[in-house]
Short mmCIF file of C-alpha atoms in Angstrom, two decimals:
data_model
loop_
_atom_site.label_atom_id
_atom_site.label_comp_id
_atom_site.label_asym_id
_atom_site.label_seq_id
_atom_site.Cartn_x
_atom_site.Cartn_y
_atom_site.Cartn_z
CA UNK A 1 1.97 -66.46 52.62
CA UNK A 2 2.97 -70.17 52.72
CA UNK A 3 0.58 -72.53 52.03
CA UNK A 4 -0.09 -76.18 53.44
CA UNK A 5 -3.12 -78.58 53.88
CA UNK A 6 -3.71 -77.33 57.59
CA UNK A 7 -4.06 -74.00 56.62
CA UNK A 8 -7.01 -75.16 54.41
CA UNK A 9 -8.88 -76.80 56.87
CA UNK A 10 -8.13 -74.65 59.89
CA UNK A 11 -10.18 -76.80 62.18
CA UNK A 12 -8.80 -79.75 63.65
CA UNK A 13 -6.49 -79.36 67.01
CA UNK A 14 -3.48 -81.86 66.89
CA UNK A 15 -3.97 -84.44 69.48
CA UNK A 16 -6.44 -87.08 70.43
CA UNK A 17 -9.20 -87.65 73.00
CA UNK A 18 -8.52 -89.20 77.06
CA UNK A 19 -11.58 -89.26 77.76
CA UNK A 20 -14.37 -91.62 77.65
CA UNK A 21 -18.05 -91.60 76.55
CA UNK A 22 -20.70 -91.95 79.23
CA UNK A 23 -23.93 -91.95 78.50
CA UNK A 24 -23.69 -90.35 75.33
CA UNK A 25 -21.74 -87.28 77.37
CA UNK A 26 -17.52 -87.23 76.49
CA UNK A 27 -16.16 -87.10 80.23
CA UNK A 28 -12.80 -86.33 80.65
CA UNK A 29 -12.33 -87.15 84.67
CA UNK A 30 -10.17 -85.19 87.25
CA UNK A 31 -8.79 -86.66 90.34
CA UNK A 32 -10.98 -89.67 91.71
CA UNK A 33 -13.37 -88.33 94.56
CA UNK A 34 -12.91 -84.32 93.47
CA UNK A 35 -16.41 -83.31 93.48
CA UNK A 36 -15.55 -79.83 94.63
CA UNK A 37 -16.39 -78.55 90.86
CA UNK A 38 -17.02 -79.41 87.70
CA UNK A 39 -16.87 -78.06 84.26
CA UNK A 40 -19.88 -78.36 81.42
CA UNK A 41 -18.18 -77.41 77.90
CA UNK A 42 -21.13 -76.14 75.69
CA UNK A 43 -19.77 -77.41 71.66
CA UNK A 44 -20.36 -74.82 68.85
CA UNK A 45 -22.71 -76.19 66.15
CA UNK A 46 -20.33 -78.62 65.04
CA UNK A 47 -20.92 -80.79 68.13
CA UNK A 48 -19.19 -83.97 69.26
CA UNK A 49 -18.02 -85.07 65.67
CA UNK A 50 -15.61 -81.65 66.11
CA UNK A 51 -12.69 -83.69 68.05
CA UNK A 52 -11.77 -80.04 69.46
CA UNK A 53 -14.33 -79.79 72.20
CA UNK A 54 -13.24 -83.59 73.84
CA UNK A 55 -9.59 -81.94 73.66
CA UNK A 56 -10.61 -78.52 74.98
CA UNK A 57 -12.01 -80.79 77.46
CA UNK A 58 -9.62 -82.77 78.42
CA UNK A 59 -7.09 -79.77 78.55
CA UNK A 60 -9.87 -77.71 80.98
CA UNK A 61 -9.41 -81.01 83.07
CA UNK A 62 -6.01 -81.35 83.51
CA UNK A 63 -5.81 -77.67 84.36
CA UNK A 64 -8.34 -77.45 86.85
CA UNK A 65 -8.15 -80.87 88.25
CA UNK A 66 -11.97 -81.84 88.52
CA UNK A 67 -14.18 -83.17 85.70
CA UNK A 68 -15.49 -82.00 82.53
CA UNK A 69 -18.44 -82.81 80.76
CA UNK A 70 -19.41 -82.05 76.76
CA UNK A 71 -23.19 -82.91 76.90
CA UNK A 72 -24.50 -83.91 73.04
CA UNK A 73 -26.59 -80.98 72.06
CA UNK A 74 -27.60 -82.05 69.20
CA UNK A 75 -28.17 -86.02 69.62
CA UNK A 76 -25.85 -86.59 67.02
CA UNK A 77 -26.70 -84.89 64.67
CA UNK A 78 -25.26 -81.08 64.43
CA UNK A 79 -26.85 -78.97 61.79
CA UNK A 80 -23.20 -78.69 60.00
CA UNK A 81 -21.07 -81.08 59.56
CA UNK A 82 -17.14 -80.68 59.91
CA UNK A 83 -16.79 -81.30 56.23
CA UNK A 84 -19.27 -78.84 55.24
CA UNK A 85 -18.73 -75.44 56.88
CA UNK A 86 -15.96 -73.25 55.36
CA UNK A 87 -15.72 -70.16 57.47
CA UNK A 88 -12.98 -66.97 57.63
CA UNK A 89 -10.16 -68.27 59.52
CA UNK A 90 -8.28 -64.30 60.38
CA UNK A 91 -9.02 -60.77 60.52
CA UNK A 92 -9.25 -59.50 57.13
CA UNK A 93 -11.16 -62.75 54.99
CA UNK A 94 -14.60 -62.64 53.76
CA UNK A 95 -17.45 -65.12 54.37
CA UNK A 96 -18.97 -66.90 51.41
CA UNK A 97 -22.56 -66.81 52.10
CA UNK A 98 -23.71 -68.81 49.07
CA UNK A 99 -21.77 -71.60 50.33
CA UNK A 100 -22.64 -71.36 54.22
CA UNK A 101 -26.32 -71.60 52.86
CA UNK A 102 -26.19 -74.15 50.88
CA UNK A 103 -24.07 -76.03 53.11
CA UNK A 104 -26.54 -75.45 55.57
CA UNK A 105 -29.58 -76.62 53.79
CA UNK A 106 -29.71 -80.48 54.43
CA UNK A 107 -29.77 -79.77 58.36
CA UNK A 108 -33.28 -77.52 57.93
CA UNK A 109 -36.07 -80.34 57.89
CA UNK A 110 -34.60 -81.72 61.42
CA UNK A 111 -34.08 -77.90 62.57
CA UNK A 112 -37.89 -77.47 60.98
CA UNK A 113 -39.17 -80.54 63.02
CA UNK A 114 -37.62 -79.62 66.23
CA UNK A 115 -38.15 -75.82 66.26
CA UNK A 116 -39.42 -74.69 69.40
CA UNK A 117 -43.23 -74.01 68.58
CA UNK A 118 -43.42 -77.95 67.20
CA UNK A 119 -41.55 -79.31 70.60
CA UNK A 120 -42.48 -77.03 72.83
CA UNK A 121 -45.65 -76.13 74.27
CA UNK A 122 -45.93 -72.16 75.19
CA UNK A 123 -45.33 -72.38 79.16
CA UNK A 124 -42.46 -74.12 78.63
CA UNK A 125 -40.99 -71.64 76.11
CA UNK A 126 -41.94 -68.61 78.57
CA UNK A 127 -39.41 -70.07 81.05
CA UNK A 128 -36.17 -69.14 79.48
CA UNK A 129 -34.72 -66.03 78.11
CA UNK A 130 -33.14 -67.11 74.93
CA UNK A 131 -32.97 -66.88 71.03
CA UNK A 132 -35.73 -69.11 69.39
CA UNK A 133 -33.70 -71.48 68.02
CA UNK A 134 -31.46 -72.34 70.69
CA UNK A 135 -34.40 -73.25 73.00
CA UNK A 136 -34.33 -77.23 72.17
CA UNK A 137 -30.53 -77.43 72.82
CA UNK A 138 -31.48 -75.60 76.56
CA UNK A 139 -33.71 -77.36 77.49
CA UNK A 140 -31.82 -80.74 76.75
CA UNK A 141 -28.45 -79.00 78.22
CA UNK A 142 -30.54 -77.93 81.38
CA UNK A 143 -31.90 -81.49 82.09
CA UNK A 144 -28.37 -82.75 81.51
CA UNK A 145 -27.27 -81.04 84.29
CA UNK A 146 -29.83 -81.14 86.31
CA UNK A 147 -29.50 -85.34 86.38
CA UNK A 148 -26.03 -84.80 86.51
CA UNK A 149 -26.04 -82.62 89.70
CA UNK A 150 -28.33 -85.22 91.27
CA UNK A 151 -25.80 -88.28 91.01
CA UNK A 152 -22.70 -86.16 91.43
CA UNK A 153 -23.40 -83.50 93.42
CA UNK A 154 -20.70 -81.42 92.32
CA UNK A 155 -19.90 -78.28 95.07
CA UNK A 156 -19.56 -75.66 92.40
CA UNK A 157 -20.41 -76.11 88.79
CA UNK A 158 -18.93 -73.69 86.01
CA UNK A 159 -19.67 -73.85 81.92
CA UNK A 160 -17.76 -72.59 79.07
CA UNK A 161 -19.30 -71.93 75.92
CA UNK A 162 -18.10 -71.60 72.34
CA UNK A 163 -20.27 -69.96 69.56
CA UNK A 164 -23.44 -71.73 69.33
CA UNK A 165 -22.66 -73.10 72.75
CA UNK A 166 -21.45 -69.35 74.32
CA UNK A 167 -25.65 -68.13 73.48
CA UNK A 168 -26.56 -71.36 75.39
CA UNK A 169 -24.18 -70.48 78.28
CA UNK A 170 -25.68 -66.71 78.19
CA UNK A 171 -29.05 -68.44 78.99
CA UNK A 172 -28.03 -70.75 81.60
CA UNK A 173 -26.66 -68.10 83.55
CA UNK A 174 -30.19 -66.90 84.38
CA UNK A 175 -30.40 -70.34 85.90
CA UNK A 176 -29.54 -71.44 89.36
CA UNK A 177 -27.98 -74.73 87.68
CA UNK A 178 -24.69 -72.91 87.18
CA UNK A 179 -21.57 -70.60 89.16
CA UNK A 180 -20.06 -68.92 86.72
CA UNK A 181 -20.12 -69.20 82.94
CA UNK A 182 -17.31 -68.27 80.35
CA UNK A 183 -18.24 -67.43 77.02
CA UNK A 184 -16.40 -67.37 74.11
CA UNK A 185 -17.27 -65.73 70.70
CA UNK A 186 -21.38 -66.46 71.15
CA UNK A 187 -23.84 -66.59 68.60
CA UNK A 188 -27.15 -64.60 68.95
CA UNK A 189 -27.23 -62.75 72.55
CA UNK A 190 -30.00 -60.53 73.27
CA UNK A 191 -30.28 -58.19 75.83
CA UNK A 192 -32.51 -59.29 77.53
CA UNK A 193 -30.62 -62.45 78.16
CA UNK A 194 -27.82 -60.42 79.52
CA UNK A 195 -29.93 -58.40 82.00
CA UNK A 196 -31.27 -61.93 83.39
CA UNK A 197 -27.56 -62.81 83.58
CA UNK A 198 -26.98 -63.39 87.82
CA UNK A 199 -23.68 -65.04 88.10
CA UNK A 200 -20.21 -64.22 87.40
CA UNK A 201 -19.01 -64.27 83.51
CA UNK A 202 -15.84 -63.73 81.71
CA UNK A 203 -16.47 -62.97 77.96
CA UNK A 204 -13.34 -64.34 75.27
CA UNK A 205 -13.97 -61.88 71.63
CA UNK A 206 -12.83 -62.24 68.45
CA UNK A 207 -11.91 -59.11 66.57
CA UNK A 208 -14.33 -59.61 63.78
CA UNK A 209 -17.20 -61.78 64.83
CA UNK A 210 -20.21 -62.21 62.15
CA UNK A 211 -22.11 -63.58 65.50
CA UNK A 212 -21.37 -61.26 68.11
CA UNK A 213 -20.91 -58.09 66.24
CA UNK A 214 -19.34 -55.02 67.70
CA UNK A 215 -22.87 -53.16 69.16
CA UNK A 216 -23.53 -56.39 69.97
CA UNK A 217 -20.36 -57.08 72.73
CA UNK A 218 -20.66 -53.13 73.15
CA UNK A 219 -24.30 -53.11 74.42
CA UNK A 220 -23.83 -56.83 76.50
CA UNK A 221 -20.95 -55.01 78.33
CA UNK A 222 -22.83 -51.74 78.96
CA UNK A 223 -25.69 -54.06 80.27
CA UNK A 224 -23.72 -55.83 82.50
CA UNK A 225 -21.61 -52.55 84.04
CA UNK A 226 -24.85 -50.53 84.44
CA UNK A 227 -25.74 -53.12 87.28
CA UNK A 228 -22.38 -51.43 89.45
CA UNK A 229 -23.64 -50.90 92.73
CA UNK A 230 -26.69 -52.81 92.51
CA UNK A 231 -28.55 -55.06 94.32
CA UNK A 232 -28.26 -57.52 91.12
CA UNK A 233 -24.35 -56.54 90.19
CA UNK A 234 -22.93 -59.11 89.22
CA UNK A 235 -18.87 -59.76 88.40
CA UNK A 236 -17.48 -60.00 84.99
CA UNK A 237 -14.88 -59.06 82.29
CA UNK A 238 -14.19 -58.54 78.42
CA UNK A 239 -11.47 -59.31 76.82
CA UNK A 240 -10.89 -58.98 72.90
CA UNK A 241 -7.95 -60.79 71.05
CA UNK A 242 -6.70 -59.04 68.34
CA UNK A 243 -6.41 -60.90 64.81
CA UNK A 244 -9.22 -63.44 65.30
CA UNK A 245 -12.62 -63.89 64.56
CA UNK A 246 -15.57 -66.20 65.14
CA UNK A 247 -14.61 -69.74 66.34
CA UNK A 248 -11.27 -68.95 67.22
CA UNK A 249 -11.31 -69.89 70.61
CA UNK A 250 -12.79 -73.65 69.44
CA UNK A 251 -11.72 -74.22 66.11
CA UNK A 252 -8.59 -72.17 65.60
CA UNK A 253 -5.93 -72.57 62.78
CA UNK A 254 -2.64 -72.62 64.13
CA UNK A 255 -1.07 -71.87 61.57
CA UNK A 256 -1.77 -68.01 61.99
CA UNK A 257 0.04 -66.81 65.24
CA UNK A 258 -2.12 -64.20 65.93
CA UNK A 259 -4.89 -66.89 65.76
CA UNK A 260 -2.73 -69.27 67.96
CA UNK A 261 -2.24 -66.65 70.49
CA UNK A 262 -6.02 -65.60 70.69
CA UNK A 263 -6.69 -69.29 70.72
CA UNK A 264 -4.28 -70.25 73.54
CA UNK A 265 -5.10 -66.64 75.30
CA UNK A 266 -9.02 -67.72 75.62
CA UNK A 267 -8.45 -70.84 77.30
CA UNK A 268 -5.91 -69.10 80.01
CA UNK A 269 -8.58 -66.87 80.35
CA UNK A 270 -11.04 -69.92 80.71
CA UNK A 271 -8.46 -71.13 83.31
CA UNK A 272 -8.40 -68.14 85.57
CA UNK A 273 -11.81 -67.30 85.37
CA UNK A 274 -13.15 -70.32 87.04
CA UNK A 275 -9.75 -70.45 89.33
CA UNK A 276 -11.46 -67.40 90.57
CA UNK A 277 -15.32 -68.02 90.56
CA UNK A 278 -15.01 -71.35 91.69
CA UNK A 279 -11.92 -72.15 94.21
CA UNK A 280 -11.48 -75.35 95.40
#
């Protein structure tokens, strides 16, 4: 296999930002007075640093003419930085733990100070239906769009999450902030999250996924069709893209054309999901 300094880093999509920064939220606009939806992109744990998501962004944008949004989850400052993280890039390579640890270490006194039970108080924990640690970046992402609806009043309102951001989007769908929600390669889902799922979803998985494991997807899915003919049914679909695995719908290397093609089928997928849940 050939080898070159892309395939190394595997991270970075070629191109640069359109968009612009407002209020600490990358926007990439759609046609002037199109408030008939909009699009919140929820980052993986890499965050706004990550150029990716403002590209993903714009690209959503241009496809679906309306706006997109990439709220700052993490007030800038992800957990991992885009230096740090190495991670399997294909079907087939193995994660180094020891690394990923000790990468991870210098974010744990902010994750530490801002755990839930510190920022929280209980009744506002009891609210949502989501993994401990994600409950900060909810309730910020939440109030985002909450102010956000209020000044734009958007008709329709769709979200696409990526890893860290795809648990967050699993959440929000118990909401009534959101339309539909795609979600692409998510971190920690738990079933119970899924059951409080009520709107349409369209789930984007990797092959091999150290976050969303295979009884993982498996019992999501289940959850999800054993609501058929129920009062609380609601639509959605599964799709798995062979030769990829975590992160390859937000941080692909295209250097691998099985990668390129999971990448590039995930956002098509992204595309026709919310052509369908949310017409114009």
């Amino acid at each position: 296999m050939a080898s070159c300094s892309n395939c190394k880093k595997g991270a970075v999509l070629p191109g640069e930002p359109t968009g612009t920064m407002v209020n600490g939220a990358y926007f990439a606009a759609g046609p002037e007075g199109n408030t008939s939806r909009a699009i919140i992109l929820l980052t993986d744990i890499f965050g706004l640093p990550l150029v990716n998501c403002k590209i993903i962004a714009d690209n959503i944008s241009k496809r679906l003419e309306c706006d997109c949004w990439v709220p700052d989850l993490f007030d800038g400052k992800p957990p991992i930085t885009t230096d740090k993280l190495k991670v399997p890039e294909r079907v087939g390579e193995k994660i180094n733990w020891f690394s990923l640890i000790y990468n991870a270490l210098p974010s744990l006194p902010a994750m530490l100070r801002n755990r839930p039970t510190v920022a929280y108080p209980k009744a506002e924990k009891v609210r949502y239906s989501a993994p401990y640690m994600v409950l900060p970046m909810l309730i910020l992402v939440n109030q985002f769009v909450k102010e956000l609806q209020a000044e734009k009043k958007y008709g329709k309102l769709g979200a696409v999450g990526y890893c860290f951001g795809g648990t967050l989007a699993v959440s929000m769908a118990s909401t009534d902030l959101l339309n539909s929600v795609v979600i692409c390669h998510p971190g920690s889902v738990t079933e119970a999250a899924v059951q409080a799922m009520k709107i349409p979803s369209a789930w984007a998985c990797a092959e091999e996924d150290m976050g969303f494991k295979p009884e993982i997807r498996r019992k999501a899915e289940e959850t999800l069709a054993s609501r058929k003919g129920k009062d609380n049914f609601v639509e959605y679909e599964f799709k798995d893209y062979k030769g990829t695995v975590h992160g390859f719908a937000a941080r692909p290397n295209l250097a691998y054309p099985e990668v390129k093609a999971g990448y590039e089928g995930a956002f098509e997928q992204t595309i026709g999901w919310f052509q369908k849940t949310l017409p114009i």
